[in-house]
PDB file of C-alpha atoms in Angstrom:
ATOM      1  CA  MET A 469     127.595 125.860 178.561  1.00  0.00           C
ATOM      2  CA  PRO A 470     126.391 128.101 175.741  1.00  0.00           C
ATOM      3  CA  ASP A 471     122.728 128.913 175.335  1.00  0.00           C
ATOM      4  CA  ILE A 472     120.754 127.973 172.267  1.00  0.00           C
ATOM      5  CA  PRO A 473     119.616 131.454 171.237  1.00  0.00           C
ATOM      6  CA  TRP A 474     116.098 132.470 170.252  1.00  0.00           C
ATOM      7  CA  PHE A 475     115.076 131.051 166.902  1.00  0.00           C
ATOM      8  CA  THR A 476     111.899 132.034 165.053  1.00  0.00           C
ATOM      9  CA  PRO A 477     110.519 129.112 163.004  1.00  0.00           C
ATOM     10  CA  THR A 478     107.436 130.978 161.747  1.00  0.00           C
ATOM     11  CA  PRO A 479     107.044 134.690 162.422  1.00  0.00           C
ATOM     12  CA  PRO A 480     103.637 135.614 163.860  1.00  0.00           C
ATOM     13  CA  ALA A 481     101.391 138.170 162.223  1.00  0.00           C
ATOM     14  CA  PRO A 482     102.426 141.642 163.458  1.00  0.00           C
ATOM     15  CA  ASP A 483      99.107 142.190 165.266  1.00  0.00           C
ATOM     16  CA  ALA A 484      98.860 138.656 166.732  1.00  0.00           C
ATOM     17  CA  GLU A 485      98.685 137.699 170.372  1.00  0.00           C
ATOM     18  CA  VAL A 486     101.330 135.048 171.110  1.00  0.00           C
ATOM     19  CA  HIS A 487     101.206 132.373 173.804  1.00  0.00           C
ATOM     20  CA  VAL A 488     104.490 132.000 175.689  1.00  0.00           C
ATOM     21  CA  MET A 489     105.735 129.154 177.863  1.00  0.00           C
ATOM     22  CA  ALA A 490     108.812 129.191 180.071  1.00  0.00           C
ATOM     23  CA  SER A 491     110.040 126.175 181.990  1.00  0.00           C
ATOM     24  CA  ARG A 492     112.751 125.438 184.511  1.00  0.00           C
ATOM     25  CA  PHE A 493     114.040 121.921 185.086  1.00  0.00           C
ATOM     26  CA  GLU A 494     116.476 120.768 187.730  1.00  0.00           C
ATOM     27  CA  THR A 495     117.782 117.220 187.611  1.00  0.00           C
ATOM     28  CA  GLU A 496     118.625 115.093 190.641  1.00  0.00           C
ATOM     29  CA  THR A 497     122.111 114.235 189.413  1.00  0.00           C
ATOM     30  CA  LEU A 498     124.771 115.413 187.000  1.00  0.00           C
ATOM     31  CA  LEU A 499     124.187 112.254 184.942  1.00  0.00           C
ATOM     32  CA  GLY A 500     120.523 113.252 184.664  1.00  0.00           C
ATOM     33  CA  ALA A 501     121.598 116.699 183.458  1.00  0.00           C
ATOM     34  CA  VAL A 502     123.807 115.150 180.782  1.00  0.00           C
ATOM     35  CA  ARG A 503     120.938 112.896 179.688  1.00  0.00           C
ATOM     36  CA  PHE A 504     118.586 115.894 179.525  1.00  0.00           C
ATOM     37  CA  PHE A 505     121.114 117.932 177.565  1.00  0.00           C
ATOM     38  CA  LEU A 506     121.706 115.150 175.038  1.00  0.00           C
ATOM     39  CA  LYS A 507     117.971 115.061 174.250  1.00  0.00           C
ATOM     40  CA  ALA A 508     117.661 118.865 173.956  1.00  0.00           C
ATOM     41  CA  PRO A 509     118.842 119.292 170.323  1.00  0.00           C
ATOM     42  CA  GLY A 510     116.219 116.843 169.068  1.00  0.00           C
ATOM     43  CA  ILE A 511     113.460 118.653 170.948  1.00  0.00           C
ATOM     44  CA  ILE A 512     114.661 122.070 169.758  1.00  0.00           C
ATOM     45  CA  ASN A 513     114.690 120.794 166.169  1.00  0.00           C
ATOM     46  CA  GLN A 514     111.193 119.412 166.680  1.00  0.00           C
ATOM     47  CA  ILE A 515     109.973 122.846 167.817  1.00  0.00           C
ATOM     48  CA  ARG A 516     111.662 124.491 164.844  1.00  0.00           C
ATOM     49  CA  LYS A 517     109.435 122.359 162.578  1.00  0.00           C
ATOM     50  CA  ALA A 518     106.273 122.415 164.702  1.00  0.00           C
ATOM     51  CA  PRO A 519     103.176 124.060 163.235  1.00  0.00           C
ATOM     52  CA  GLY A 520     102.327 127.204 165.191  1.00  0.00           C
ATOM     53  CA  ALA A 521     105.779 127.648 166.760  1.00  0.00           C
ATOM     54  CA  HIS A 522     106.898 131.288 166.796  1.00  0.00           C
ATOM     55  CA  GLY A 523     110.080 130.986 168.846  1.00  0.00           C
ATOM     56  CA  VAL A 524     112.285 128.758 170.966  1.00  0.00           C
ATOM     57  CA  ALA A 525     115.397 129.114 173.132  1.00  0.00           C
ATOM     58  CA  LEU A 526     117.257 127.004 175.697  1.00  0.00           C
ATOM     59  CA  ARG A 527     119.520 127.970 178.575  1.00  0.00           C
ATOM     60  CA  ALA A 528     121.560 124.963 179.752  1.00  0.00           C
ATOM     61  CA  ARG A 529     123.559 124.993 182.972  1.00  0.00           C
ATOM     62  CA  ILE A 530     124.699 121.384 183.073  1.00  0.00           C
ATOM     63  CA  LEU A 531     127.029 121.665 186.081  1.00  0.00           C
ATOM     64  CA  ASP A 532     124.189 123.319 188.039  1.00  0.00           C
ATOM     65  CA  ARG A 533     121.833 120.599 186.716  1.00  0.00           C
ATOM     66  CA  THR A 534     119.434 123.348 185.600  1.00  0.00           C
ATOM     67  CA  PHE A 535     117.766 124.051 182.264  1.00  0.00           C
ATOM     68  CA  LEU A 536     115.434 126.832 181.169  1.00  0.00           C
ATOM     69  CA  THR A 537     113.296 126.665 178.071  1.00  0.00           C
ATOM     70  CA  LEU A 538     111.389 129.446 176.409  1.00  0.00           C
ATOM     71  CA  SER A 539     108.939 129.092 173.551  1.00  0.00           C
ATOM     72  CA  ALA A 540     106.226 131.116 171.814  1.00  0.00           C
ATOM     73  CA  TRP A 541     103.181 129.645 170.107  1.00  0.00           C
ATOM     74  CA  GLU A 542     100.309 130.639 167.867  1.00  0.00           C
ATOM     75  CA  ASP A 543      97.829 129.348 170.456  1.00  0.00           C
ATOM     76  CA  PRO A 544      97.703 126.917 173.398  1.00  0.00           C
ATOM     77  CA  GLY A 545      96.585 124.147 171.041  1.00  0.00           C
ATOM     78  CA  ALA A 546      99.800 124.374 169.018  1.00  0.00           C
ATOM     79  CA  LEU A 547     101.825 123.977 172.215  1.00  0.00           C
ATOM     80  CA  HIS A 548      99.734 121.010 173.365  1.00  0.00           C
ATOM     81  CA  ARG A 549     100.001 119.277 169.982  1.00  0.00           C
ATOM     82  CA  PHE A 550     103.790 119.699 170.108  1.00  0.00           C
ATOM     83  CA  ALA A 551     103.986 118.378 173.694  1.00  0.00           C
ATOM     84  CA  ARG A 552     102.019 115.249 172.759  1.00  0.00           C
ATOM     85  CA  SER A 553     104.103 114.492 169.663  1.00  0.00           C
ATOM     86  CA  GLU A 554     107.360 112.575 169.323  1.00  0.00           C
ATOM     87  CA  PRO A 555     110.135 112.844 170.318  1.00  0.00           C
ATOM     88  CA  HIS A 556     108.984 115.304 173.008  1.00  0.00           C
ATOM     89  CA  ARG A 557     106.353 112.991 174.489  1.00  0.00           C
ATOM     90  CA  SER A 558     108.633 110.028 175.161  1.00  0.00           C
ATOM     91  CA  SER A 559     111.584 112.240 176.132  1.00  0.00           C
ATOM     92  CA  SER A 560     109.567 114.103 178.767  1.00  0.00           C
ATOM     93  CA  ARG A 561     108.226 110.851 180.211  1.00  0.00           C
ATOM     94  CA  ALA A 562     111.747 109.418 180.441  1.00  0.00           C
ATOM     95  CA  ALA A 563     113.116 112.641 181.976  1.00  0.00           C
ATOM     96  CA  ALA A 564     110.561 112.516 184.794  1.00  0.00           C
ATOM     97  CA  ALA A 565     112.587 109.680 186.330  1.00  0.00           C
ATOM     98  CA  PHE A 566     115.606 111.931 186.969  1.00  0.00           C
ATOM     99  CA  MET A 567     113.975 115.320 187.608  1.00  0.00           C
ATOM    100  CA  ARG A 568     114.270 116.965 190.992  1.00  0.00           C
ATOM    101  CA  GLU A 569     112.035 119.906 190.233  1.00  0.00           C
ATOM    102  CA  SER A 570     110.083 121.388 187.320  1.00  0.00           C
ATOM    103  CA  THR A 571     108.317 124.731 187.003  1.00  0.00           C
ATOM    104  CA  PHE A 572     106.162 125.947 184.119  1.00  0.00           C
ATOM    105  CA  THR A 573     104.563 129.306 183.480  1.00  0.00           C
ATOM    106  CA  PHE A 574     102.398 130.601 180.645  1.00  0.00           C
ATOM    107  CA  TRP A 575     101.379 134.080 179.495  1.00  0.00           C
ATOM    108  CA  THR A 576     100.431 136.016 176.385  1.00  0.00           C
ATOM    109  CA  VAL A 577     102.173 138.934 174.703  1.00  0.00           C
ATOM    110  CA  PRO A 578     101.717 140.907 171.515  1.00  0.00           C
ATOM    111  CA  ALA A 579     103.856 139.597 168.666  1.00  0.00           C
ATOM    112  CA  SER A 580     105.884 142.803 168.830  1.00  0.00           C
ATOM    113  CA  ALA A 581     107.196 141.695 172.275  1.00  0.00           C
ATOM    114  CA  LEU A 582     109.129 138.782 170.762  1.00  0.00           C
ATOM    115  CA  PRO A 583     111.710 137.613 171.429  1.00  0.00           C
ATOM    116  CA  ILE A 584     111.108 137.247 175.150  1.00  0.00           C
ATOM    117  CA  THR A 585     114.185 137.970 177.268  1.00  0.00           C
ATOM    118  CA  TRP A 586     115.671 135.518 179.731  1.00  0.00           C
ATOM    119  CA  ALA A 587     115.206 138.143 182.441  1.00  0.00           C
ATOM    120  CA  GLU A 588     111.456 138.175 181.788  1.00  0.00           C
ATOM    121  CA  ALA A 589     111.266 134.377 181.710  1.00  0.00           C
ATOM    122  CA  GLU A 590     113.275 133.982 184.915  1.00  0.00           C
ATOM    123  CA  HIS A 591     111.151 136.601 186.693  1.00  0.00           C
ATOM    124  CA  ARG A 592     107.920 134.809 185.736  1.00  0.00           C
ATOM    125  CA  LEU A 593     109.347 131.408 186.682  1.00  0.00           C
ATOM    126  CA  ALA A 594     110.399 132.734 190.092  1.00  0.00           C
ATOM    127  CA  GLU A 595     106.895 134.119 190.655  1.00  0.00           C
ATOM    128  CA  GLU A 596     105.361 130.782 189.672  1.00  0.00           C
ATOM    129  CA  ALA A 597     107.710 128.823 191.942  1.00  0.00           C
ATOM    130  CA  ALA A 598     106.830 131.102 194.872  1.00  0.00           C
ATOM    131  CA  ARG A 599     103.079 130.472 194.530  1.00  0.00           C
ATOM    132  CA  PRO A 600     101.572 128.065 197.051  1.00  0.00           C
ATOM    133  CA  GLN A 601     101.278 124.596 195.566  1.00  0.00           C
ATOM    134  CA  ARG A 602      97.741 123.453 194.885  1.00  0.00           C
ATOM    135  CA  THR A 603      96.705 120.165 196.403  1.00  0.00           C
ATOM    136  CA  ALA A 604      94.015 117.860 195.099  1.00  0.00           C
TER     137      ALA A 604
END
């Protein structure tokens, strides 16, 4: 399955610090992966229009039931506003029913470091997944 390559909706200022988020999702079933994939274009288009979005990419491996997302934001608030808006909000709630595993990681980079590579995102996701899980 082809990736959706990095797209820059709004370029950051050259001297800006950018907030990056990478995520990895694994669905329980192949049907769940298809459902996730069918929602992805709408979410990508939403990011492309979101205030404060500086970049977005998706790596879809439907037969492996695995998806990676990568996005860059003006600040954490821009990311949180996007996550709470539609269609992302209802799509993420619905997807929770068929997810096996999800990992998220966040970091900052200078604007000159964009676009973030998949190698960098996968490295940071692996580090995050290896951390001991916090319990309440």
